[in-house]
PDB file of C-alpha atoms in Angstrom:
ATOM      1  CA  UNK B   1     -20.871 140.857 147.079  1.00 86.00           C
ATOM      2  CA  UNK B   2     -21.391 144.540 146.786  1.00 88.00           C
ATOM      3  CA  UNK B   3     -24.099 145.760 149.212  1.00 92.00           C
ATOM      4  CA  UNK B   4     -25.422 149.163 150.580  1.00 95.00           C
ATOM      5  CA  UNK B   5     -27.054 149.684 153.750  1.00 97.00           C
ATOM      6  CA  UNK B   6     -28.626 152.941 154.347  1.00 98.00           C
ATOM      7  CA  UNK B   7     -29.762 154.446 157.605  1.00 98.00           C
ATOM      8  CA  UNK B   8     -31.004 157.154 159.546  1.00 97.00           C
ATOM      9  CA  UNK B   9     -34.176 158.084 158.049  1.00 97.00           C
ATOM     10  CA  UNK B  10     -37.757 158.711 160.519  1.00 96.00           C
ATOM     11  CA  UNK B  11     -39.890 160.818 161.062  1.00 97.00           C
ATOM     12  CA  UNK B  12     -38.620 164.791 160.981  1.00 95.00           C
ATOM     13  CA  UNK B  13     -40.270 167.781 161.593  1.00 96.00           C
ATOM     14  CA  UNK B  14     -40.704 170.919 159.211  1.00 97.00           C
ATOM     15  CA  UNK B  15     -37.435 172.985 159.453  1.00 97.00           C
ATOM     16  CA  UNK B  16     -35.589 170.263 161.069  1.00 97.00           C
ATOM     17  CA  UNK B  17     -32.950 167.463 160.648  1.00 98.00           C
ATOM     18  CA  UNK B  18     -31.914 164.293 159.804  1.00 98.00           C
ATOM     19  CA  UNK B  19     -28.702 162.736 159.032  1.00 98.00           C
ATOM     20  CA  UNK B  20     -28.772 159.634 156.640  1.00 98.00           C
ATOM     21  CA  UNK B  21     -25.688 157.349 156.177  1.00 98.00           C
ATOM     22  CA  UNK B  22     -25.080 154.507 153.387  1.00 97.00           C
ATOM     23  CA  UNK B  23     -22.364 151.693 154.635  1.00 96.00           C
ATOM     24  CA  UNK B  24     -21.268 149.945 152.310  1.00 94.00           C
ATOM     25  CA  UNK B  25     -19.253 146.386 151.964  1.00 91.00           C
ATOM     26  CA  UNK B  26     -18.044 144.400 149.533  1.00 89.00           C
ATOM     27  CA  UNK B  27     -16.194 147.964 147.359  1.00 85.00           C
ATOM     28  CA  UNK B  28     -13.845 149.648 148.474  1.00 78.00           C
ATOM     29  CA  UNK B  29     -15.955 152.808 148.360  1.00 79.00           C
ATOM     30  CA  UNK B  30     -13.025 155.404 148.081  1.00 80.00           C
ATOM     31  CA  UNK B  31     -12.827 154.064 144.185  1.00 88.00           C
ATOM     32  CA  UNK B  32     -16.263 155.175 143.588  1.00 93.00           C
ATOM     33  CA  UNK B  33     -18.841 157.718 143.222  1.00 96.00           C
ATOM     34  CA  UNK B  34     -21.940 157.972 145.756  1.00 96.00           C
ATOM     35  CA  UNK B  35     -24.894 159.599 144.705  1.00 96.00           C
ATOM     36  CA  UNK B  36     -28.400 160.102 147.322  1.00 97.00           C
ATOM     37  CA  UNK B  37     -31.676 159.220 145.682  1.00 96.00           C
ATOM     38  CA  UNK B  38     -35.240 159.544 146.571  1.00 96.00           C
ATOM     39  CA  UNK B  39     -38.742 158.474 145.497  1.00 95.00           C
ATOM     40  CA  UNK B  40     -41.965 160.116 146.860  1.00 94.00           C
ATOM     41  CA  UNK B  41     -44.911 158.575 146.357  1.00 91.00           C
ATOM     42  CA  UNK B  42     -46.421 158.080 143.074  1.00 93.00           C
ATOM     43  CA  UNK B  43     -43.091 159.787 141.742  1.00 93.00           C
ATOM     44  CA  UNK B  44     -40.136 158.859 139.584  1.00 91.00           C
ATOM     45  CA  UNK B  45     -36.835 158.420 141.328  1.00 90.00           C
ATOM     46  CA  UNK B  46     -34.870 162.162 141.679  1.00 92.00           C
ATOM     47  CA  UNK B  47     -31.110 162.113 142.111  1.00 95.00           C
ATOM     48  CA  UNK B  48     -30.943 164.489 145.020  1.00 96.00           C
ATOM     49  CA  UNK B  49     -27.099 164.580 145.666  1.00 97.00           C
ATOM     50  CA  UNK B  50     -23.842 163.006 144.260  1.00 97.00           C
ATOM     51  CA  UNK B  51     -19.650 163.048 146.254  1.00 97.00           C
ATOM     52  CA  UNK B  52     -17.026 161.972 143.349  1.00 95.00           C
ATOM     53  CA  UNK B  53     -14.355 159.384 143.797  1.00 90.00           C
ATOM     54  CA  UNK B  54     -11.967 162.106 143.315  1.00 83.00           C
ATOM     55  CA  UNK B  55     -11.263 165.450 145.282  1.00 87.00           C
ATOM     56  CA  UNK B  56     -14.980 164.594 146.686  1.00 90.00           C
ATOM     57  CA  UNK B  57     -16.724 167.167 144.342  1.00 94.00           C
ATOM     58  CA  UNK B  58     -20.118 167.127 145.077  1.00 96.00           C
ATOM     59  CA  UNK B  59     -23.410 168.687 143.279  1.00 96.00           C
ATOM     60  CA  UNK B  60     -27.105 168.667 144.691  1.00 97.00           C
ATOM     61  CA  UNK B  61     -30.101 169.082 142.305  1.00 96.00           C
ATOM     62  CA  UNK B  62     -31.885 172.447 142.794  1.00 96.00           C
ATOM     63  CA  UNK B  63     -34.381 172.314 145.497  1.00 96.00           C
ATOM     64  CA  UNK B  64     -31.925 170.843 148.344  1.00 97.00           C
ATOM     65  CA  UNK B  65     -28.835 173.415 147.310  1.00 97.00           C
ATOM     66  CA  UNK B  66     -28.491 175.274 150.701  1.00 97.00           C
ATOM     67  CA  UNK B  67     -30.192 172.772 153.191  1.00 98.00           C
ATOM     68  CA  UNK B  68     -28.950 169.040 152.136  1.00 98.00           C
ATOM     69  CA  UNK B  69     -24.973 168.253 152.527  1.00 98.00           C
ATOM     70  CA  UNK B  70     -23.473 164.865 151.393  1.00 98.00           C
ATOM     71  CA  UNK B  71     -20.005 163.883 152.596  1.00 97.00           C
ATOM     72  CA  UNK B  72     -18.176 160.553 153.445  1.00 95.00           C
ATOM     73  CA  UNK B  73     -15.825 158.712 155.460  1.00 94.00           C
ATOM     74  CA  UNK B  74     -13.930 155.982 153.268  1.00 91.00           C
ATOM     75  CA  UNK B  75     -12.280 154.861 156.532  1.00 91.00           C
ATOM     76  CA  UNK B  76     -15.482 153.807 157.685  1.00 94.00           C
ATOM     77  CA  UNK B  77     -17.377 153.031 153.882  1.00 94.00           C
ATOM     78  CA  UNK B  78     -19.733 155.345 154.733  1.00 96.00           C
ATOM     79  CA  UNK B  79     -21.781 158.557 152.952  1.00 97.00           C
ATOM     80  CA  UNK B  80     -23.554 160.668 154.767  1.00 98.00           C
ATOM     81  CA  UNK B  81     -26.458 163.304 153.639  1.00 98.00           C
ATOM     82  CA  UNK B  82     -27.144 165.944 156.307  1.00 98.00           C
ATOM     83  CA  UNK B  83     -30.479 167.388 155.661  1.00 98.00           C
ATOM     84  CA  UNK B  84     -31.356 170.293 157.431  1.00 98.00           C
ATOM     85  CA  UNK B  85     -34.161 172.535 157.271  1.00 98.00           C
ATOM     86  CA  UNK B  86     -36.426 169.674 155.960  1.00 98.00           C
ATOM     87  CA  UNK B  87     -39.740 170.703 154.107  1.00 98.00           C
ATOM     88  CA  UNK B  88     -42.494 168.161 153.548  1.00 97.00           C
ATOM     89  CA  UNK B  89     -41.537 167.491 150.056  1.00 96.00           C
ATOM     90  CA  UNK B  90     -38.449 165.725 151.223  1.00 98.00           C
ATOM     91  CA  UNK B  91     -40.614 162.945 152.012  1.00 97.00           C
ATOM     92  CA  UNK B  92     -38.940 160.060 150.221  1.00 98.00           C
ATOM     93  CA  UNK B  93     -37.421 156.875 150.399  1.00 98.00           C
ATOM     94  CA  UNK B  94     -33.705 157.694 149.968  1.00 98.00           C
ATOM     95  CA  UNK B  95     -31.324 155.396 148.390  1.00 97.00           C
ATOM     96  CA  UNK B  96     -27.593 155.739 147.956  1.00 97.00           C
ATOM     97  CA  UNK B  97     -25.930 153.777 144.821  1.00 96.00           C
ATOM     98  CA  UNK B  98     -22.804 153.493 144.070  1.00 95.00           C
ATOM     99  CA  UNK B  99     -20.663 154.338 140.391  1.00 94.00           C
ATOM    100  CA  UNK B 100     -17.774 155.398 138.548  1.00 93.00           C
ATOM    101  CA  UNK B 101     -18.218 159.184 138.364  1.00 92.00           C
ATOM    102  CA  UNK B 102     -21.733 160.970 139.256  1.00 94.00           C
ATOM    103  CA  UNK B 103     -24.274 161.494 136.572  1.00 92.00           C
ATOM    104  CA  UNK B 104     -25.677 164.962 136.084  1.00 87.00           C
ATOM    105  CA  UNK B 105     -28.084 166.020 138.401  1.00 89.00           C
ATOM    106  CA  UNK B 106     -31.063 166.598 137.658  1.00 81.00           C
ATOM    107  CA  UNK B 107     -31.735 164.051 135.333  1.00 83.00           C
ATOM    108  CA  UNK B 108     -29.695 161.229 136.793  1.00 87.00           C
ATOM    109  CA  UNK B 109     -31.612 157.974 137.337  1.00 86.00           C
ATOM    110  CA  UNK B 110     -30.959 154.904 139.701  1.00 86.00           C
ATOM    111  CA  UNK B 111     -29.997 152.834 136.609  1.00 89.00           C
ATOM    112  CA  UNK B 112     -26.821 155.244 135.985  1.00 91.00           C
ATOM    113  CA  UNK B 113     -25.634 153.556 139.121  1.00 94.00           C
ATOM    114  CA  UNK B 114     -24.060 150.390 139.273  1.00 93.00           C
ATOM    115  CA  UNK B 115     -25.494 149.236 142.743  1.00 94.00           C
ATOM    116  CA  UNK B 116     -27.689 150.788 145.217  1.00 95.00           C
ATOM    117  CA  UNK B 117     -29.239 149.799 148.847  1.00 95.00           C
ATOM    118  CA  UNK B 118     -32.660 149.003 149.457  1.00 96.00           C
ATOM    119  CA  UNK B 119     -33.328 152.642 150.973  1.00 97.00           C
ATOM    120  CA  UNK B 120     -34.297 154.381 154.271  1.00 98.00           C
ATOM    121  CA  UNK B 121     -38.106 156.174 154.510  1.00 98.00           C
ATOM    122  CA  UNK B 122     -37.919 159.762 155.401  1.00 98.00           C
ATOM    123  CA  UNK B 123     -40.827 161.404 156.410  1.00 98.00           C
ATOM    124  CA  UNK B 124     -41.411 165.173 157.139  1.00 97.00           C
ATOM    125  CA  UNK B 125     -44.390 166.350 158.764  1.00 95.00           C
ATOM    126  CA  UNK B 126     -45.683 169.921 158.453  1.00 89.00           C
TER     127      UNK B 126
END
């Protein structure tokens, strides 16, 4: 059974951090794609980051290029997204799902995933 656990997520201040990590089990994660989502209130889901299964190419949709940094650890079947310099429109629930090859940022969607966790609240305050 393929499951995704992330964690990390709180309460940040503006200009700050937080480090989010997805462990997965059940995949051998090195064979896939991991791609960060979020979804603010009221919102649609926004893929925010994506690492590929090969050569760990990544690509970040516009407005977190420069602060937000995804990377993993296959050793330990883990992503991680660094955010730094967090702004109050990060505040999200972040997911992390799991594919083949990333979709195209920005107009990925959850659904272009073939599994994804139950997500980790992240909440900036100004």
């Amino acid at each position: 059974q393929v499951q995704l656990v992330e964690s990390g997520g709180g309460l940040g201040q503006s200009g700050g951090s937080l480090r989010l990590s997805c462990v997965a089990s059940g995949v051998t994660l090195d064979h896939d794609a991991v791609g960060w989502f979020r979804q603010a209130p009221g919102k649609e889901h926004e893929g925010v980051a994506c690492i590929s299964n090969s050569n760990d190419i990544t690509d970040y949709t516009d407005s977190v290029k420069g602060r937000f940094t995804i990377s993993r650890d296959n050793g330990k079947k883990t992503v991680y997204l660094q955010m730094n310099g967090l702004k109050p429109d990060d505040t999200a629930v972040y997911y992390c799902a799991g594919a083949k090859s990333c979709a195209v940022l920005p107009t990925a969607v959850l659904q272009d995933y073939d599994y994804w966790g139950q997500g980790t609240q992240v909440t900036v305050s100004s």
